[in-house]
Amino acid sequence: MIPAPPVAAPEAVPTQPSSQHVWIAGYWTWQNGRYAWRAGIWEVPPHARATWTNPRWEAEGNAYRFHERGVRPESNLIMSNEGQRGVLGL
């Protein structure tokens, strides 16, 4: 069985490179049969009104689904689950 993802690791957020950069928090990813931490990063959004959705794990029954980070459309409705990596069964 694959356990639930660990609680997010504490991160020291480095200095913002520019006023255009936004912080994208770190997250746990599944690699080689175990969870591995991916550190957060600063990135420039693809357009001026863009806002990020953070990568996240969501429980779905006896499995967890990973949702990649993404950009909210200008209407502020979250995009469909594009970029999903798949389902991990428990």
PDB file of N, CA and C in Angstrom:
ATOM      1  N   MET A   1       0.826  -1.183   0.000  1.00  0.00           N
ATOM      2  CA  MET A   1       0.000   0.000   0.000  1.00  0.00           C
ATOM      3  C   MET A   1       0.873   1.249   0.000  1.00  0.00           C
ATOM      4  N   ILE A   2       0.429   2.221  -0.703  1.00  0.00           N
ATOM      5  CA  ILE A   2       1.128   3.500  -0.733  1.00  0.00           C
ATOM      6  C   ILE A   2       0.492   4.395   0.323  1.00  0.00           C
ATOM      7  N   PRO A   3       1.296   4.901   1.250  1.00  0.00           N
ATOM      8  CA  PRO A   3       0.737   5.752   2.300  1.00  0.00           C
ATOM      9  C   PRO A   3       0.359   7.131   1.771  1.00  0.00           C
ATOM     10  N   ALA A   4      -0.419   7.837   2.570  1.00  0.00           N
ATOM     11  CA  ALA A   4      -0.747   9.225   2.239  1.00  0.00           C
ATOM     12  C   ALA A   4       0.545  10.028   2.159  1.00  0.00           C
ATOM     13  N   PRO A   5       0.564  11.077   1.365  1.00  0.00           N
ATOM     14  CA  PRO A   5       1.773  11.894   1.294  1.00  0.00           C
ATOM     15  C   PRO A   5       2.087  12.529   2.646  1.00  0.00           C
ATOM     16  N   PRO A   6       3.367  12.730   2.936  1.00  0.00           N
ATOM     17  CA  PRO A   6       3.743  13.387   4.189  1.00  0.00           C
ATOM     18  C   PRO A   6       3.246  14.830   4.223  1.00  0.00           C
ATOM     19  N   VAL A   7       3.267  15.389   5.407  1.00  0.00           N
ATOM     20  CA  VAL A   7       2.943  16.806   5.573  1.00  0.00           C
ATOM     21  C   VAL A   7       4.023  17.605   4.850  1.00  0.00           C
ATOM     22  N   ALA A   8       3.643  18.724   4.268  1.00  0.00           N
ATOM     23  CA  ALA A   8       4.612  19.554   3.552  1.00  0.00           C
ATOM     24  C   ALA A   8       5.804  19.895   4.443  1.00  0.00           C
ATOM     25  N   ALA A   9       6.974  19.837   3.865  1.00  0.00           N
ATOM     26  CA  ALA A   9       8.193  20.160   4.601  1.00  0.00           C
ATOM     27  C   ALA A   9       8.312  21.674   4.758  1.00  0.00           C
ATOM     28  N   PRO A  10       8.840  22.135   5.892  1.00  0.00           N
ATOM     29  CA  PRO A  10       9.039  23.579   6.029  1.00  0.00           C
ATOM     30  C   PRO A  10      10.099  24.041   5.027  1.00  0.00           C
ATOM     31  N   GLU A  11       9.877  25.221   4.468  1.00  0.00           N
ATOM     32  CA  GLU A  11      10.809  25.751   3.481  1.00  0.00           C
ATOM     33  C   GLU A  11      11.214  27.166   3.846  1.00  0.00           C
ATOM     34  N   ALA A  12      12.466  27.471   3.643  1.00  0.00           N
ATOM     35  CA  ALA A  12      12.926  28.855   3.742  1.00  0.00           C
ATOM     36  C   ALA A  12      12.757  29.443   2.345  1.00  0.00           C
ATOM     37  N   VAL A  13      11.956  30.481   2.234  1.00  0.00           N
ATOM     38  CA  VAL A  13      11.710  31.094   0.933  1.00  0.00           C
ATOM     39  C   VAL A  13      12.823  32.102   0.656  1.00  0.00           C
ATOM     40  N   PRO A  14      13.605  31.872  -0.410  1.00  0.00           N
ATOM     41  CA  PRO A  14      14.676  32.818  -0.712  1.00  0.00           C
ATOM     42  C   PRO A  14      14.119  34.165  -1.176  1.00  0.00           C
ATOM     43  N   THR A  15      14.971  35.134  -1.253  1.00  0.00           N
ATOM     44  CA  THR A  15      14.586  36.481  -1.679  1.00  0.00           C
ATOM     45  C   THR A  15      13.976  36.444  -3.076  1.00  0.00           C
ATOM     46  N   GLN A  16      12.903  37.181  -3.245  1.00  0.00           N
ATOM     47  CA  GLN A  16      12.212  37.265  -4.531  1.00  0.00           C
ATOM     48  C   GLN A  16      13.149  37.900  -5.564  1.00  0.00           C
ATOM     49  N   PRO A  17      13.394  37.196  -6.701  1.00  0.00           N
ATOM     50  CA  PRO A  17      14.329  37.723  -7.695  1.00  0.00           C
ATOM     51  C   PRO A  17      13.876  39.042  -8.325  1.00  0.00           C
ATOM     52  N   SER A  18      12.560  39.212  -8.497  1.00  0.00           N
ATOM     53  CA  SER A  18      12.020  40.459  -9.044  1.00  0.00           C
ATOM     54  C   SER A  18      10.562  40.564  -8.619  1.00  0.00           C
ATOM     55  N   SER A  19       9.979  41.710  -8.806  1.00  0.00           N
ATOM     56  CA  SER A  19       8.573  41.886  -8.434  1.00  0.00           C
ATOM     57  C   SER A  19       7.644  41.087  -9.339  1.00  0.00           C
ATOM     58  N   GLN A  20       8.139  40.592 -10.455  1.00  0.00           N
ATOM     59  CA  GLN A  20       7.328  39.784 -11.368  1.00  0.00           C
ATOM     60  C   GLN A  20       7.264  38.319 -10.950  1.00  0.00           C
ATOM     61  N   HIS A  21       8.211  37.871 -10.162  1.00  0.00           N
ATOM     62  CA  HIS A  21       8.268  36.468  -9.747  1.00  0.00           C
ATOM     63  C   HIS A  21       7.234  36.166  -8.661  1.00  0.00           C
ATOM     64  N   VAL A  22       6.663  34.957  -8.713  1.00  0.00           N
ATOM     65  CA  VAL A  22       5.765  34.462  -7.673  1.00  0.00           C
ATOM     66  C   VAL A  22       6.341  33.161  -7.116  1.00  0.00           C
ATOM     67  N   TRP A  23       6.098  32.934  -5.831  1.00  0.00           N
ATOM     68  CA  TRP A  23       6.606  31.734  -5.165  1.00  0.00           C
ATOM     69  C   TRP A  23       5.663  30.569  -5.413  1.00  0.00           C
ATOM     70  N   ILE A  24       6.220  29.448  -5.837  1.00  0.00           N
ATOM     71  CA  ILE A  24       5.475  28.210  -5.997  1.00  0.00           C
ATOM     72  C   ILE A  24       6.017  27.250  -4.948  1.00  0.00           C
ATOM     73  N   ALA A  25       5.175  26.912  -3.990  1.00  0.00           N
ATOM     74  CA  ALA A  25       5.599  26.107  -2.842  1.00  0.00           C
ATOM     75  C   ALA A  25       6.089  24.724  -3.265  1.00  0.00           C
ATOM     76  N   GLY A  26       6.951  24.171  -2.443  1.00  0.00           N
ATOM     77  CA  GLY A  26       7.442  22.816  -2.666  1.00  0.00           C
ATOM     78  C   GLY A  26       6.335  21.790  -2.430  1.00  0.00           C
ATOM     79  N   TYR A  27       6.586  20.563  -2.847  1.00  0.00           N
ATOM     80  CA  TYR A  27       5.582  19.513  -2.720  1.00  0.00           C
ATOM     81  C   TYR A  27       6.243  18.138  -2.747  1.00  0.00           C
ATOM     82  N   TRP A  28       5.510  17.139  -2.300  1.00  0.00           N
ATOM     83  CA  TRP A  28       5.964  15.757  -2.355  1.00  0.00           C
ATOM     84  C   TRP A  28       5.568  15.148  -3.697  1.00  0.00           C
ATOM     85  N   THR A  29       6.494  14.443  -4.310  1.00  0.00           N
ATOM     86  CA  THR A  29       6.212  13.714  -5.539  1.00  0.00           C
ATOM     87  C   THR A  29       6.545  12.246  -5.295  1.00  0.00           C
ATOM     88  N   TRP A  30       5.984  11.356  -6.094  1.00  0.00           N
ATOM     89  CA  TRP A  30       6.224   9.921  -5.945  1.00  0.00           C
ATOM     90  C   TRP A  30       7.285   9.509  -6.951  1.00  0.00           C
ATOM     91  N   GLN A  31       8.421   8.999  -6.455  1.00  0.00           N
ATOM     92  CA  GLN A  31       9.529   8.582  -7.313  1.00  0.00           C
ATOM     93  C   GLN A  31      10.146   7.310  -6.777  1.00  0.00           C
ATOM     94  N   ASN A  32      10.364   6.365  -7.663  1.00  0.00           N
ATOM     95  CA  ASN A  32      11.079   5.137  -7.299  1.00  0.00           C
ATOM     96  C   ASN A  32      10.516   4.466  -6.048  1.00  0.00           C
ATOM     97  N   GLY A  33       9.186   4.432  -5.947  1.00  0.00           N
ATOM     98  CA  GLY A  33       8.547   3.728  -4.850  1.00  0.00           C
ATOM     99  C   GLY A  33       8.538   4.453  -3.518  1.00  0.00           C
ATOM    100  N   ARG A  34       8.800   5.759  -3.527  1.00  0.00           N
ATOM    101  CA  ARG A  34       8.770   6.523  -2.276  1.00  0.00           C
ATOM    102  C   ARG A  34       8.486   7.987  -2.586  1.00  0.00           C
ATOM    103  N   TYR A  35       8.128   8.737  -1.551  1.00  0.00           N
ATOM    104  CA  TYR A  35       7.912  10.165  -1.712  1.00  0.00           C
ATOM    105  C   TYR A  35       9.258  10.890  -1.700  1.00  0.00           C
ATOM    106  N   ALA A  36       9.384  11.888  -2.548  1.00  0.00           N
ATOM    107  CA  ALA A  36      10.580  12.731  -2.602  1.00  0.00           C
ATOM    108  C   ALA A  36      10.124  14.189  -2.604  1.00  0.00           C
ATOM    109  N   TRP A  37      10.811  15.017  -1.851  1.00  0.00           N
ATOM    110  CA  TRP A  37      10.450  16.430  -1.747  1.00  0.00           C
ATOM    111  C   TRP A  37      11.006  17.210  -2.937  1.00  0.00           C
ATOM    112  N   ARG A  38      10.170  18.027  -3.554  1.00  0.00           N
ATOM    113  CA  ARG A  38      10.579  18.968  -4.609  1.00  0.00           C
ATOM    114  C   ARG A  38      10.513  20.359  -3.992  1.00  0.00           C
ATOM    115  N   ALA A  39      11.633  21.009  -3.914  1.00  0.00           N
ATOM    116  CA  ALA A  39      11.696  22.329  -3.280  1.00  0.00           C
ATOM    117  C   ALA A  39      10.914  23.362  -4.087  1.00  0.00           C
ATOM    118  N   GLY A  40      10.403  24.361  -3.385  1.00  0.00           N
ATOM    119  CA  GLY A  40       9.694  25.450  -4.034  1.00  0.00           C
ATOM    120  C   GLY A  40      10.626  26.275  -4.916  1.00  0.00           C
ATOM    121  N   ILE A  41      10.017  27.038  -5.822  1.00  0.00           N
ATOM    122  CA  ILE A  41      10.799  27.854  -6.755  1.00  0.00           C
ATOM    123  C   ILE A  41      10.081  29.177  -7.025  1.00  0.00           C
ATOM    124  N   TRP A  42      10.834  30.156  -7.446  1.00  0.00           N
ATOM    125  CA  TRP A  42      10.279  31.413  -7.938  1.00  0.00           C
ATOM    126  C   TRP A  42      10.113  31.279  -9.444  1.00  0.00           C
ATOM    127  N   GLU A  43       8.968  31.709  -9.974  1.00  0.00           N
ATOM    128  CA  GLU A  43       8.746  31.705 -11.427  1.00  0.00           C
ATOM    129  C   GLU A  43       7.982  32.957 -11.833  1.00  0.00           C
ATOM    130  N   VAL A  44       8.156  33.328 -13.095  1.00  0.00           N
ATOM    131  CA  VAL A  44       7.410  34.454 -13.662  1.00  0.00           C
ATOM    132  C   VAL A  44       6.166  33.881 -14.324  1.00  0.00           C
ATOM    133  N   PRO A  45       4.977  34.352 -13.962  1.00  0.00           N
ATOM    134  CA  PRO A  45       3.750  33.842 -14.584  1.00  0.00           C
ATOM    135  C   PRO A  45       3.769  34.077 -16.099  1.00  0.00           C
ATOM    136  N   PRO A  46       3.017  33.251 -16.839  1.00  0.00           N
ATOM    137  CA  PRO A  46       3.022  33.355 -18.298  1.00  0.00           C
ATOM    138  C   PRO A  46       2.341  34.611 -18.837  1.00  0.00           C
ATOM    139  N   HIS A  47       1.483  35.247 -18.045  1.00  0.00           N
ATOM    140  CA  HIS A  47       0.881  36.510 -18.456  1.00  0.00           C
ATOM    141  C   HIS A  47       0.537  37.317 -17.203  1.00  0.00           C
ATOM    142  N   ALA A  48       0.282  38.594 -17.383  1.00  0.00           N
ATOM    143  CA  ALA A  48       0.148  39.530 -16.260  1.00  0.00           C
ATOM    144  C   ALA A  48      -0.948  39.170 -15.265  1.00  0.00           C
ATOM    145  N   ARG A  49      -2.075  38.625 -15.718  1.00  0.00           N
ATOM    146  CA  ARG A  49      -3.190  38.334 -14.803  1.00  0.00           C
ATOM    147  C   ARG A  49      -3.197  36.884 -14.305  1.00  0.00           C
ATOM    148  N   ALA A  50      -2.173  36.137 -14.613  1.00  0.00           N
ATOM    149  CA  ALA A  50      -2.119  34.720 -14.236  1.00  0.00           C
ATOM    150  C   ALA A  50      -1.886  34.555 -12.740  1.00  0.00           C
ATOM    151  N   THR A  51      -2.521  33.542 -12.161  1.00  0.00           N
ATOM    152  CA  THR A  51      -2.229  33.116 -10.795  1.00  0.00           C
ATOM    153  C   THR A  51      -2.051  31.598 -10.830  1.00  0.00           C
ATOM    154  N   TRP A  52      -1.157  31.100  -9.977  1.00  0.00           N
ATOM    155  CA  TRP A  52      -0.838  29.672  -9.971  1.00  0.00           C
ATOM    156  C   TRP A  52      -1.801  28.884  -9.095  1.00  0.00           C
ATOM    157  N   THR A  53      -2.022  27.639  -9.462  1.00  0.00           N
ATOM    158  CA  THR A  53      -2.596  26.662  -8.542  1.00  0.00           C
ATOM    159  C   THR A  53      -1.421  25.792  -8.116  1.00  0.00           C
ATOM    160  N   ASN A  54      -1.278  25.583  -6.826  1.00  0.00           N
ATOM    161  CA  ASN A  54      -0.147  24.809  -6.325  1.00  0.00           C
ATOM    162  C   ASN A  54      -0.321  23.327  -6.621  1.00  0.00           C
ATOM    163  N   PRO A  55       0.798  22.602  -6.778  1.00  0.00           N
ATOM    164  CA  PRO A  55       0.708  21.153  -6.916  1.00  0.00           C
ATOM    165  C   PRO A  55       0.099  20.589  -5.637  1.00  0.00           C
ATOM    166  N   ARG A  56      -0.680  19.527  -5.765  1.00  0.00           N
ATOM    167  CA  ARG A  56      -1.331  18.992  -4.564  1.00  0.00           C
ATOM    168  C   ARG A  56      -1.733  17.535  -4.765  1.00  0.00           C
ATOM    169  N   TRP A  57      -1.896  16.846  -3.658  1.00  0.00           N
ATOM    170  CA  TRP A  57      -2.423  15.484  -3.621  1.00  0.00           C
ATOM    171  C   TRP A  57      -3.843  15.560  -3.098  1.00  0.00           C
ATOM    172  N   GLU A  58      -4.752  14.808  -3.697  1.00  0.00           N
ATOM    173  CA  GLU A  58      -6.124  14.737  -3.201  1.00  0.00           C
ATOM    174  C   GLU A  58      -6.516  13.277  -3.058  1.00  0.00           C
ATOM    175  N   ALA A  59      -7.117  12.967  -1.913  1.00  0.00           N
ATOM    176  CA  ALA A  59      -7.612  11.609  -1.684  1.00  0.00           C
ATOM    177  C   ALA A  59      -8.839  11.379  -2.549  1.00  0.00           C
ATOM    178  N   GLU A  60      -8.876  10.214  -3.182  1.00  0.00           N
ATOM    179  CA  GLU A  60     -10.034   9.796  -3.981  1.00  0.00           C
ATOM    180  C   GLU A  60     -10.302   8.340  -3.647  1.00  0.00           C
ATOM    181  N   GLY A  61     -11.215   8.130  -2.694  1.00  0.00           N
ATOM    182  CA  GLY A  61     -11.472   6.761  -2.246  1.00  0.00           C
ATOM    183  C   GLY A  61     -10.232   6.197  -1.583  1.00  0.00           C
ATOM    184  N   ASN A  62      -9.747   5.057  -2.096  1.00  0.00           N
ATOM    185  CA  ASN A  62      -8.549   4.420  -1.543  1.00  0.00           C
ATOM    186  C   ASN A  62      -7.306   4.746  -2.347  1.00  0.00           C
ATOM    187  N   ALA A  63      -7.297   5.883  -3.002  1.00  0.00           N
ATOM    188  CA  ALA A  63      -6.156   6.284  -3.817  1.00  0.00           C
ATOM    189  C   ALA A  63      -5.897   7.771  -3.626  1.00  0.00           C
ATOM    190  N   TYR A  64      -4.752   8.208  -4.081  1.00  0.00           N
ATOM    191  CA  TYR A  64      -4.418   9.624  -4.081  1.00  0.00           C
ATOM    192  C   TYR A  64      -4.117  10.045  -5.508  1.00  0.00           C
ATOM    193  N   ARG A  65      -4.632  11.205  -5.889  1.00  0.00           N
ATOM    194  CA  ARG A  65      -4.378  11.749  -7.221  1.00  0.00           C
ATOM    195  C   ARG A  65      -3.505  12.986  -7.066  1.00  0.00           C
ATOM    196  N   PHE A  66      -2.455  13.039  -7.884  1.00  0.00           N
ATOM    197  CA  PHE A  66      -1.564  14.182  -7.869  1.00  0.00           C
ATOM    198  C   PHE A  66      -1.982  15.157  -8.959  1.00  0.00           C
ATOM    199  N   HIS A  67      -2.087  16.423  -8.604  1.00  0.00           N
ATOM    200  CA  HIS A  67      -2.421  17.479  -9.558  1.00  0.00           C
ATOM    201  C   HIS A  67      -1.197  18.373  -9.705  1.00  0.00           C
ATOM    202  N   GLU A  68      -0.690  18.470 -10.921  1.00  0.00           N
ATOM    203  CA  GLU A  68       0.445  19.347 -11.200  1.00  0.00           C
ATOM    204  C   GLU A  68       0.061  20.790 -10.920  1.00  0.00           C
ATOM    205  N   ARG A  69       1.047  21.623 -10.755  1.00  0.00           N
ATOM    206  CA  ARG A  69       0.742  23.044 -10.646  1.00  0.00           C
ATOM    207  C   ARG A  69       0.183  23.505 -11.984  1.00  0.00           C
ATOM    208  N   GLY A  70      -0.509  24.604 -11.973  1.00  0.00           N
ATOM    209  CA  GLY A  70      -1.085  25.120 -13.204  1.00  0.00           C
ATOM    210  C   GLY A  70      -1.359  26.599 -13.070  1.00  0.00           C
ATOM    211  N   VAL A  71      -1.922  27.153 -14.100  1.00  0.00           N
ATOM    212  CA  VAL A  71      -2.260  28.571 -14.112  1.00  0.00           C
ATOM    213  C   VAL A  71      -3.762  28.695 -14.191  1.00  0.00           C
ATOM    214  N   ARG A  72      -4.325  29.535 -13.326  1.00  0.00           N
ATOM    215  CA  ARG A  72      -5.764  29.789 -13.391  1.00  0.00           C
ATOM    216  C   ARG A  72      -6.039  30.672 -14.594  1.00  0.00           C
ATOM    217  N   PRO A  73      -7.089  30.371 -15.325  1.00  0.00           N
ATOM    218  CA  PRO A  73      -7.437  31.259 -16.434  1.00  0.00           C
ATOM    219  C   PRO A  73      -7.890  32.623 -15.898  1.00  0.00           C
ATOM    220  N   GLU A  74      -7.939  33.598 -16.750  1.00  0.00           N
ATOM    221  CA  GLU A  74      -8.268  34.958 -16.331  1.00  0.00           C
ATOM    222  C   GLU A  74      -9.628  35.067 -15.663  1.00  0.00           C
ATOM    223  N   SER A  75     -10.530  34.125 -15.955  1.00  0.00           N
ATOM    224  CA  SER A  75     -11.857  34.153 -15.341  1.00  0.00           C
ATOM    225  C   SER A  75     -11.808  33.742 -13.873  1.00  0.00           C
ATOM    226  N   ASN A  76     -10.623  33.312 -13.396  1.00  0.00           N
ATOM    227  CA  ASN A  76     -10.406  32.834 -12.031  1.00  0.00           C
ATOM    228  C   ASN A  76     -11.084  31.502 -11.742  1.00  0.00           C
ATOM    229  N   LEU A  77     -11.478  30.775 -12.762  1.00  0.00           N
ATOM    230  CA  LEU A  77     -11.958  29.417 -12.577  1.00  0.00           C
ATOM    231  C   LEU A  77     -10.784  28.484 -12.787  1.00  0.00           C
ATOM    232  N   ILE A  78     -10.610  27.538 -11.882  1.00  0.00           N
ATOM    233  CA  ILE A  78      -9.482  26.618 -12.010  1.00  0.00           C
ATOM    234  C   ILE A  78      -9.683  25.748 -13.245  1.00  0.00           C
ATOM    235  N   MET A  79      -8.612  25.588 -14.001  1.00  0.00           N
ATOM    236  CA  MET A  79      -8.672  24.755 -15.195  1.00  0.00           C
ATOM    237  C   MET A  79      -8.987  23.316 -14.811  1.00  0.00           C
ATOM    238  N   SER A  80      -9.451  22.560 -15.774  1.00  0.00           N
ATOM    239  CA  SER A  80      -9.683  21.148 -15.535  1.00  0.00           C
ATOM    240  C   SER A  80      -8.368  20.491 -15.147  1.00  0.00           C
ATOM    241  N   ASN A  81      -8.396  19.248 -14.831  1.00  0.00           N
ATOM    242  CA  ASN A  81      -7.253  18.552 -14.262  1.00  0.00           C
ATOM    243  C   ASN A  81      -6.182  18.216 -15.292  1.00  0.00           C
ATOM    244  N   GLU A  82      -5.839  19.150 -16.128  1.00  0.00           N
ATOM    245  CA  GLU A  82      -4.765  18.923 -17.082  1.00  0.00           C
ATOM    246  C   GLU A  82      -3.472  18.742 -16.320  1.00  0.00           C
ATOM    247  N   GLY A  83      -2.618  17.884 -16.822  1.00  0.00           N
ATOM    248  CA  GLY A  83      -1.324  17.694 -16.207  1.00  0.00           C
ATOM    249  C   GLY A  83      -1.311  16.722 -15.050  1.00  0.00           C
ATOM    250  N   GLN A  84      -2.395  15.997 -14.825  1.00  0.00           N
ATOM    251  CA  GLN A  84      -2.400  15.024 -13.742  1.00  0.00           C
ATOM    252  C   GLN A  84      -1.373  13.950 -14.041  1.00  0.00           C
ATOM    253  N   ARG A  85      -0.687  13.533 -13.013  1.00  0.00           N
ATOM    254  CA  ARG A  85       0.288  12.469 -13.196  1.00  0.00           C
ATOM    255  C   ARG A  85      -0.330  11.094 -13.048  1.00  0.00           C
ATOM    256  N   GLY A  86      -1.478  11.019 -12.453  1.00  0.00           N
ATOM    257  CA  GLY A  86      -2.092   9.707 -12.327  1.00  0.00           C
ATOM    258  C   GLY A  86      -2.574   9.434 -10.919  1.00  0.00           C
ATOM    259  N   VAL A  87      -3.015   8.223 -10.722  1.00  0.00           N
ATOM    260  CA  VAL A  87      -3.597   7.819  -9.450  1.00  0.00           C
ATOM    261  C   VAL A  87      -2.671   6.790  -8.805  1.00  0.00           C
ATOM    262  N   LEU A  88      -2.445   6.956  -7.519  1.00  0.00           N
ATOM    263  CA  LEU A  88      -1.683   5.981  -6.758  1.00  0.00           C
ATOM    264  C   LEU A  88      -2.634   5.227  -5.855  1.00  0.00           C
ATOM    265  N   GLY A  89      -2.760   3.928  -6.026  1.00  0.00           N
ATOM    266  CA  GLY A  89      -3.670   3.135  -5.196  1.00  0.00           C
ATOM    267  C   GLY A  89      -3.092   2.919  -3.817  1.00  0.00           C
ATOM    268  N   LEU A  90      -3.991   2.713  -2.878  1.00  0.00           N
ATOM    269  CA  LEU A  90      -3.547   2.422  -1.495  1.00  0.00           C
ATOM    270  C   LEU A  90      -3.533   0.937  -1.250  1.00  0.00           C
TER     271      LEU A  90
END
